[in-house]
Short mmCIF file of C-alpha atoms and ligand atoms in Angstrom, two decimals:
data_model
loop_
_atom_site.label_atom_id
_atom_site.label_comp_id
_atom_site.label_asym_id
_atom_site.label_seq_id
_atom_site.Cartn_x
_atom_site.Cartn_y
_atom_site.Cartn_z
CA MET A 1 148.11 150.00 79.30
CA SER A 2 148.46 150.72 75.59
CA SER A 3 145.22 151.24 73.65
CA ASP A 4 145.82 148.16 71.53
CA THR A 5 146.41 145.87 74.60
CA ILE A 6 143.95 142.99 74.53
CA ARG A 7 142.29 142.85 77.97
CA VAL A 8 141.44 139.25 78.82
CA GLY A 9 139.07 137.90 81.48
CA ILE A 10 139.33 134.23 82.49
CA ILE A 11 136.11 132.52 83.54
CA GLY A 12 136.89 129.45 85.63
CA CYS A 13 140.16 129.35 87.61
CA GLY A 14 140.49 125.57 88.04
CA MET A 15 143.23 123.24 86.89
CA ILE A 16 143.53 124.18 83.23
CA THR A 17 143.61 127.89 84.03
CA GLN A 18 146.20 127.43 86.70
CA ARG A 19 148.44 125.22 84.61
CA SER A 20 147.89 126.66 81.12
CA HIS A 21 145.59 129.61 80.44
CA ALA A 22 146.84 132.03 83.16
CA PRO A 23 150.58 131.42 82.59
CA GLY A 24 149.94 131.21 78.82
CA PHE A 25 148.14 134.53 78.51
CA ALA A 26 150.60 136.19 80.89
CA LYS A 27 153.40 135.46 78.38
CA VAL A 28 151.71 136.84 75.27
CA GLY A 29 152.91 140.28 74.27
CA GLY A 30 150.20 142.97 74.28
CA VAL A 31 147.77 140.90 76.35
CA THR A 32 146.84 141.59 79.95
CA ILE A 33 144.64 139.51 82.26
CA THR A 34 142.30 142.13 83.72
CA ALA A 35 139.62 140.01 85.29
CA LEU A 36 139.27 136.55 86.80
CA CYS A 37 136.04 134.77 87.78
CA ASP A 38 135.41 131.72 89.92
CA PRO A 39 132.73 131.07 92.58
CA VAL A 40 135.46 129.28 94.52
CA ALA A 41 137.35 132.40 95.65
CA GLU A 42 140.54 130.59 96.54
CA ASN A 43 140.96 129.44 92.94
CA ALA A 44 140.67 132.94 91.60
CA VAL A 45 143.03 134.30 94.30
CA LYS A 46 145.58 131.64 93.54
CA VAL A 47 145.62 132.63 89.83
CA GLN A 48 145.66 136.34 90.67
CA LYS A 49 148.69 135.86 93.00
CA GLU A 50 150.61 133.78 90.63
CA HIS A 51 149.87 135.28 87.21
CA ALA A 52 147.64 138.30 87.20
CA PRO A 53 148.25 140.65 90.17
CA ASP A 54 146.21 143.48 88.63
CA ALA A 55 143.19 141.47 87.72
CA ARG A 56 139.85 142.22 89.35
CA LEU A 57 138.13 139.20 90.93
CA PHE A 58 134.53 138.21 90.35
CA SER A 59 132.45 135.40 91.68
CA ASP A 60 129.69 135.84 89.06
CA TRP A 61 130.65 135.71 85.37
CA ARG A 62 127.70 137.97 84.37
CA GLU A 63 129.13 140.71 86.58
CA LEU A 64 132.49 140.27 84.87
CA LEU A 65 130.88 140.74 81.44
CA LYS A 66 129.05 143.83 82.66
CA ALA A 67 132.11 145.51 84.17
CA GLY A 68 133.58 146.65 80.84
CA LEU A 69 137.07 145.47 81.79
CA VAL A 70 137.64 142.92 79.04
CA ASP A 71 137.92 142.65 75.22
CA ALA A 72 138.07 138.83 75.29
CA VAL A 73 137.31 136.03 77.60
CA SER A 74 138.69 132.57 78.12
CA VAL A 75 135.90 130.13 79.13
CA ALA A 76 137.53 127.40 81.19
CA THR A 77 134.63 126.02 83.18
CA PRO A 78 132.75 122.68 83.22
CA VAL A 79 131.32 121.87 79.83
CA TYR A 80 127.63 122.59 80.59
CA LEU A 81 128.61 126.27 81.08
CA HIS A 82 130.59 126.69 77.77
CA ALA A 83 127.61 127.64 75.54
CA PRO A 84 125.79 130.04 77.84
CA MET A 85 128.96 131.75 78.85
CA SER A 86 130.38 131.98 75.37
CA VAL A 87 127.16 133.24 73.76
CA ALA A 88 126.75 135.88 76.41
CA ALA A 89 130.33 137.01 76.04
CA LEU A 90 130.02 137.23 72.29
CA GLU A 91 126.78 139.19 72.64
CA ALA A 92 128.57 141.51 75.00
CA GLY A 93 131.14 142.18 72.27
CA CYS A 94 133.96 139.97 73.54
CA HIS A 95 136.12 137.56 71.59
CA VAL A 96 135.99 134.07 73.12
CA LEU A 97 138.54 131.36 73.66
CA CYS A 98 136.47 128.34 74.74
CA GLU A 99 137.83 125.14 76.27
CA LYS A 100 137.06 121.80 74.77
CA PRO A 101 134.70 120.09 74.19
CA MET A 102 132.87 123.08 72.72
CA ALA A 103 129.50 122.24 74.13
CA MET A 104 126.98 119.68 75.40
CA SER A 105 125.65 119.00 71.90
CA SER A 106 126.19 120.11 68.30
CA ALA A 107 122.94 122.16 68.61
CA GLU A 108 124.61 124.22 71.35
CA ALA A 109 127.84 124.44 69.34
CA THR A 110 125.98 125.72 66.28
CA GLY A 111 124.42 128.39 68.43
CA MET A 112 127.82 129.54 69.61
CA LEU A 113 129.12 129.74 66.08
CA ALA A 114 126.06 131.73 65.03
CA ALA A 115 126.58 134.15 67.93
CA ALA A 116 130.29 134.64 66.91
CA ARG A 117 129.31 135.37 63.28
CA GLN A 118 126.52 137.72 64.38
CA ALA A 119 128.92 139.59 66.68
CA GLY A 120 131.81 139.56 64.20
CA LYS A 121 134.13 138.34 66.98
CA VAL A 122 136.72 135.54 67.15
CA LEU A 123 135.53 132.25 68.58
CA GLN A 124 138.44 129.90 69.07
CA LEU A 125 138.50 126.40 70.62
CA ASN A 126 141.32 125.22 72.84
CA LEU A 127 141.79 121.95 70.87
CA SER A 128 145.30 121.52 72.16
CA ARG A 129 146.62 119.31 69.35
CA ARG A 130 146.11 122.07 66.80
CA TYR A 131 148.77 124.19 68.57
CA ASP A 132 151.29 121.44 69.23
CA PRO A 133 154.47 121.00 67.07
CA PHE A 134 154.14 117.22 67.33
CA TYR A 135 150.69 117.11 65.72
CA GLN A 136 151.49 119.98 63.37
CA THR A 137 154.50 118.02 62.13
CA ILE A 138 152.33 115.00 61.33
CA ALA A 139 149.87 117.24 59.51
CA LYS A 140 152.74 118.53 57.34
CA LEU A 141 154.13 115.03 56.68
CA ILE A 142 150.65 114.09 55.41
CA ALA A 143 150.18 117.27 53.38
CA ASP A 144 153.56 116.72 51.81
CA GLY A 145 152.39 113.30 50.58
CA ARG A 146 154.91 111.34 52.66
CA LEU A 147 152.35 108.57 53.46
CA GLY A 148 150.65 108.57 50.04
CA GLU A 149 146.85 108.29 50.02
CA LEU A 150 145.52 107.98 53.55
CA ARG A 151 143.54 104.74 54.21
CA HIS A 152 143.20 104.13 57.92
CA ILE A 153 143.94 105.56 61.35
CA ARG A 154 143.99 103.79 64.64
CA ALA A 155 144.25 105.90 67.81
CA ILE A 156 144.45 104.61 71.37
CA ARG A 157 144.30 106.63 74.56
CA MET A 158 144.00 104.64 77.71
CA HIS A 159 144.21 106.19 81.19
CA THR A 160 144.29 104.53 84.61
CA GLY A 161 141.73 107.01 85.91
CA ALA A 162 139.27 109.83 85.09
CA PRO A 163 140.26 113.46 85.72
CA ASP A 164 138.65 113.50 89.12
CA GLN A 165 141.00 110.70 90.11
CA GLY A 166 144.17 112.58 89.12
CA TRP A 167 144.17 115.76 87.15
CA SER A 168 141.57 117.74 89.08
CA PRO A 169 140.49 115.98 92.31
CA THR A 170 137.68 118.52 92.92
CA GLY A 171 136.49 118.24 89.31
CA THR A 172 133.64 115.72 89.94
CA TRP A 173 131.83 117.33 87.00
CA PHE A 174 134.16 115.41 84.71
CA VAL A 175 132.22 112.26 85.56
CA SER A 176 128.68 113.87 85.77
CA LYS A 177 126.40 113.62 82.82
CA LYS A 178 124.41 116.84 83.51
CA HIS A 179 127.64 118.78 83.75
CA GLY A 180 128.95 117.53 80.44
CA GLY A 181 131.32 114.85 81.64
CA GLY A 182 132.35 111.53 80.04
CA ILE A 183 135.39 110.25 78.26
CA VAL A 184 133.96 110.90 74.83
CA GLY A 185 133.85 114.66 75.37
CA ASP A 186 136.97 114.85 77.50
CA ILE A 187 139.51 112.81 75.55
CA GLY A 188 137.57 111.69 72.51
CA VAL A 189 137.44 115.36 71.47
CA HIS A 190 141.25 115.60 71.23
CA VAL A 191 141.81 112.32 69.40
CA GLY A 192 138.69 112.69 67.25
CA ASP A 193 139.72 116.23 66.28
CA MET A 194 143.11 114.89 65.21
CA MET A 195 141.36 112.25 63.06
CA LEU A 196 139.15 114.85 61.36
CA TRP A 197 142.12 117.25 60.93
CA TYR A 198 144.17 114.59 59.06
CA PHE A 199 141.43 112.56 57.34
CA GLY A 200 138.67 115.11 56.66
CA ALA A 201 134.93 114.84 56.98
CA VAL A 202 133.22 111.78 58.52
CA GLU A 203 130.41 109.94 56.81
CA SER A 204 129.32 107.60 59.60
CA ILE A 205 130.19 106.39 63.10
CA SER A 206 129.50 103.15 64.95
CA ALA A 207 130.47 102.92 68.61
CA VAL A 208 130.29 100.93 71.77
CA THR A 209 130.52 102.69 75.06
CA ALA A 210 130.76 101.35 78.59
CA THR A 211 130.71 102.53 82.20
CA ARG A 212 132.98 100.42 84.37
CA ARG A 213 133.09 102.63 87.49
CA SER A 214 130.07 102.10 89.66
CA ASP A 215 129.87 105.62 91.14
CA ILE A 216 129.45 107.59 87.92
CA ASP A 217 126.71 108.14 85.31
CA VAL A 218 128.88 108.73 82.19
CA GLU A 219 130.76 106.45 79.83
CA ASP A 220 134.36 105.81 80.93
CA ASN A 221 135.27 103.55 77.93
CA ALA A 222 134.52 104.06 74.28
CA THR A 223 135.49 102.38 70.96
CA ALA A 224 134.30 104.03 67.78
CA LEU A 225 134.62 103.04 64.10
CA PHE A 226 134.84 105.93 61.62
CA ARG A 227 134.07 105.92 57.97
CA PHE A 228 135.47 109.03 56.36
CA ARG A 229 134.00 110.67 53.23
CA SER A 230 137.23 109.90 51.45
CA GLY A 231 136.58 106.14 51.84
CA ALA A 232 139.27 105.80 54.58
CA THR A 233 138.38 104.19 57.89
CA GLY A 234 139.34 104.84 61.52
CA LEU A 235 139.33 103.23 64.94
CA LEU A 236 139.30 105.24 68.10
CA GLU A 237 139.82 103.50 71.50
CA LEU A 238 139.47 105.31 74.78
CA SER A 239 139.50 104.27 78.46
CA TRP A 240 139.66 105.76 81.93
CA THR A 241 139.92 102.28 83.51
CA SER A 242 143.08 100.95 82.05
CA ALA A 243 145.72 99.05 84.09
CA VAL A 244 148.41 101.36 82.71
CA ASN A 245 148.44 104.59 80.69
CA ARG A 246 148.85 104.00 76.98
CA MET A 247 148.74 106.50 74.17
CA CYS A 248 149.63 105.66 70.53
CA PHE A 249 148.42 105.85 67.01
CA GLU A 250 149.03 104.42 63.52
CA ILE A 251 148.28 106.32 60.38
CA HIS A 252 148.18 104.09 57.32
CA GLY A 253 148.77 105.42 53.86
CA SER A 254 149.35 103.83 50.47
CA ASP A 255 153.08 104.52 50.83
CA GLY A 256 153.76 103.80 54.46
CA ILE A 257 152.57 103.64 58.07
CA LEU A 258 153.32 106.41 60.49
CA LEU A 259 153.67 105.32 64.14
CA GLY A 260 153.50 107.83 66.97
CA ALA A 261 152.77 108.08 70.61
CA ALA A 262 152.86 111.41 72.35
CA PRO A 263 154.44 114.88 72.14
CA GLY A 264 158.09 114.77 73.14
CA GLU A 265 158.63 111.35 71.47
CA GLY A 266 159.82 110.61 68.01
CA LEU A 267 157.81 109.47 65.00
CA GLN A 268 158.55 106.49 62.80
CA ILE A 269 157.47 105.72 59.15
CA LEU A 270 157.42 102.08 58.11
CA ARG A 271 157.75 101.38 54.38
CA LYS A 272 157.43 98.28 52.24
CA GLN A 273 161.24 98.21 51.88
CA GLY A 274 164.15 99.57 53.73
CA THR A 275 164.69 100.51 57.32
CA PRO A 276 161.99 102.57 59.03
CA GLU A 277 162.46 106.35 58.78
CA GLN A 278 162.95 107.95 62.19
CA ILE A 279 161.78 111.52 62.78
CA PRO A 280 163.20 112.75 66.12
CA PRO A 281 161.57 115.69 68.06
CA THR A 282 164.45 117.90 66.96
CA GLN A 283 163.09 117.70 63.41
CA TYR A 284 159.57 118.87 64.39
CA LEU A 285 158.21 122.11 62.99
CA GLN A 286 159.62 125.15 64.60
CA GLY A 287 157.71 128.23 65.62
CA VAL A 288 154.31 126.66 66.17
CA LYS A 289 152.32 129.20 68.16
CA ASN A 290 150.42 128.23 71.27
CA SER A 291 146.68 128.68 71.66
CA PHE A 292 146.96 132.03 73.52
CA GLN A 293 149.26 133.60 70.95
CA CYS A 294 147.00 132.26 68.11
CA PHE A 295 143.97 133.81 69.84
CA ALA A 296 145.68 137.18 70.14
CA ASP A 297 146.81 136.98 66.47
CA ALA A 298 143.26 136.14 65.32
CA ILE A 299 141.81 139.04 67.32
CA ARG A 300 144.39 141.35 65.68
CA GLY A 301 143.73 139.91 62.25
CA ILE A 302 147.37 138.76 61.91
CA ALA A 303 146.47 135.12 61.23
CA SER A 304 143.33 133.03 61.29
CA SER A 305 142.90 130.65 64.15
CA PRO A 306 143.89 126.98 63.68
CA ALA A 307 140.78 125.94 65.64
CA PRO A 308 137.94 128.31 64.98
CA GLY A 309 134.26 127.66 65.92
CA GLU A 310 133.73 125.70 62.66
CA VAL A 311 136.37 123.10 63.79
CA GLY A 312 134.72 122.84 67.17
CA CYS A 313 131.35 122.27 65.54
CA ALA A 314 132.66 119.55 63.24
CA ILE A 315 134.12 117.40 66.08
CA GLN A 316 131.05 118.07 68.28
CA VAL A 317 128.85 116.37 65.59
CA VAL A 318 131.14 113.31 65.78
CA LEU A 319 131.04 113.28 69.57
CA ASP A 320 127.25 113.36 69.53
CA ALA A 321 127.29 110.45 66.97
CA ILE A 322 129.62 108.38 69.13
CA ARG A 323 127.34 108.79 72.16
CA GLU A 324 124.22 108.20 70.16
CA SER A 325 125.61 104.95 68.63
CA GLY A 326 126.83 103.85 72.07
CA ARG A 327 123.32 104.33 73.48
CA ASN A 328 121.91 102.27 70.63
CA GLY A 329 124.04 99.18 70.78
CA GLY A 330 126.54 100.26 68.18
CA ARG A 331 123.98 101.19 65.49
CA GLN A 332 125.61 103.16 62.64
CA VAL A 333 124.95 106.93 62.81
CA ALA A 334 125.15 108.78 59.54
CA ILE A 335 126.70 112.25 59.55
CA ALA A 336 125.26 114.82 57.24
CA ALA A 337 127.66 116.44 54.77
CA GLY A 338 128.59 119.78 56.20
N1 LIG B 1 142.62 121.61 76.41
C1 LIG B 1 142.98 120.64 77.24
O1 LIG B 1 143.86 119.84 77.02
C2 LIG B 1 142.20 120.59 78.57
C3 LIG B 1 142.79 119.91 79.68
C4 LIG B 1 142.02 119.91 80.86
C5 LIG B 1 140.74 120.52 80.95
N2 LIG B 1 140.30 121.11 79.85
C6 LIG B 1 138.98 121.78 79.87
O2 LIG B 1 139.03 123.00 80.64
C7 LIG B 1 137.81 123.17 81.29
C8 LIG B 1 138.02 123.26 82.79
O3 LIG B 1 138.64 122.09 83.22
P1 LIG B 1 139.55 122.04 84.54
O4 LIG B 1 140.43 120.89 84.48
O5 LIG B 1 140.13 123.35 84.81
O6 LIG B 1 138.38 121.72 85.60
P2 LIG B 1 138.40 122.08 87.12
O7 LIG B 1 137.22 121.36 87.68
O8 LIG B 1 139.72 121.93 87.70
O9 LIG B 1 138.05 123.60 87.15
C9 LIG B 1 136.81 124.19 86.77
C10 LIG B 1 136.69 125.53 87.45
O10 LIG B 1 135.51 126.15 86.99
C11 LIG B 1 134.97 126.83 88.10
N3 LIG B 1 133.55 127.11 87.93
C12 LIG B 1 132.49 126.26 88.04
N4 LIG B 1 131.32 127.00 87.88
C13 LIG B 1 131.66 128.23 87.48
C14 LIG B 1 130.93 129.42 87.26
N5 LIG B 1 129.58 129.44 87.19
N6 LIG B 1 131.68 130.55 86.93
C15 LIG B 1 133.00 130.58 86.94
N7 LIG B 1 133.79 129.47 87.30
C16 LIG B 1 133.11 128.32 87.56
C17 LIG B 1 135.19 125.85 89.26
O11 LIG B 1 134.97 126.45 90.54
C18 LIG B 1 136.62 125.44 88.95
O12 LIG B 1 137.54 126.30 89.55
C19 LIG B 1 136.87 122.03 80.90
O13 LIG B 1 136.11 122.44 79.74
C20 LIG B 1 137.86 120.95 80.44
O14 LIG B 1 137.35 120.03 79.53
C21 LIG B 1 141.00 121.21 78.68
#
């Protein structure tokens, strides 16, 4: 192993690690997965066999941090563990890639950011849209002024089930409050992060939340109204109890409306006159780096991360506000200027 190889430990070997983190890190040049941790041994063994044959296995993440085998860790565990694991890793001198949502609350997220600054280490969030050519292309269209002044965004993400009913059948924590579950943190973080990315800081939030499933103690539906500091408005609609899956958004500007659905599909811009402009996937930005390459580049000082701890903290404040407003019958929650 060359001396500038980045040695990565992955904490949590569940679905996202099996599908994304382990294969993702395995493909980044100059990065080696040297340690894997999961109390469910079969999950760690599966990842070791498929992606990291030389990694040492741990059942206790504190032992992994003590072993001196890693320069960086990827925290891919249930949400209630993100802050304690990330802070301990940063204090142990490791860079951290933390899964979304960053934490249980903005207080925890702020503590993580402080720990990263204190340690002088990279803290990156795996806010997937930031590393996706589809969403990067929209950001560029907006930055290039193709929609004019932004006025409104409407984003819908409706699912027929929660993650424990599809994505990760053993992941009951996704629908458990004490473990950090709920649709606001799980999906709201992605869509909300996109809204902040394109529209900037939020001034206030009003939201209604609902729990339709009878066997869970978290919200599985949420609708939130955003007022941005720019004066623009937004509407975020989320469900885990929809009859069919539906994902789409509209971005309204003074010069046109951008319509989109999901990565892999085209974009359309409606204008006052003329036929709508079609932007096929072949015209999306090329060379957008995935999260794992971005993390390695940030550690090496080649490029700053598209989703550093500051970005994670900003969306965490909004998630807290959605939940608070939902608990209080939709009462408007003001967000302090950051
Ligand atoms: N970025 C994305 O698009 C995306 C998609 C899915 C999940 N996620 C996030 O990834 C994280 C993990 O989600 P998942 O789908 O893999 O869930 P999962 O339930 O499939 O896996 C979680 C894993 O963490 C392990 N774990 C639990 N306690 C642990 C501990 N103390 N130490 C080490 N491992 C422990 C579990 O045994 C399990 O293997 C969550 O934060 C989730 O929100 C992100």
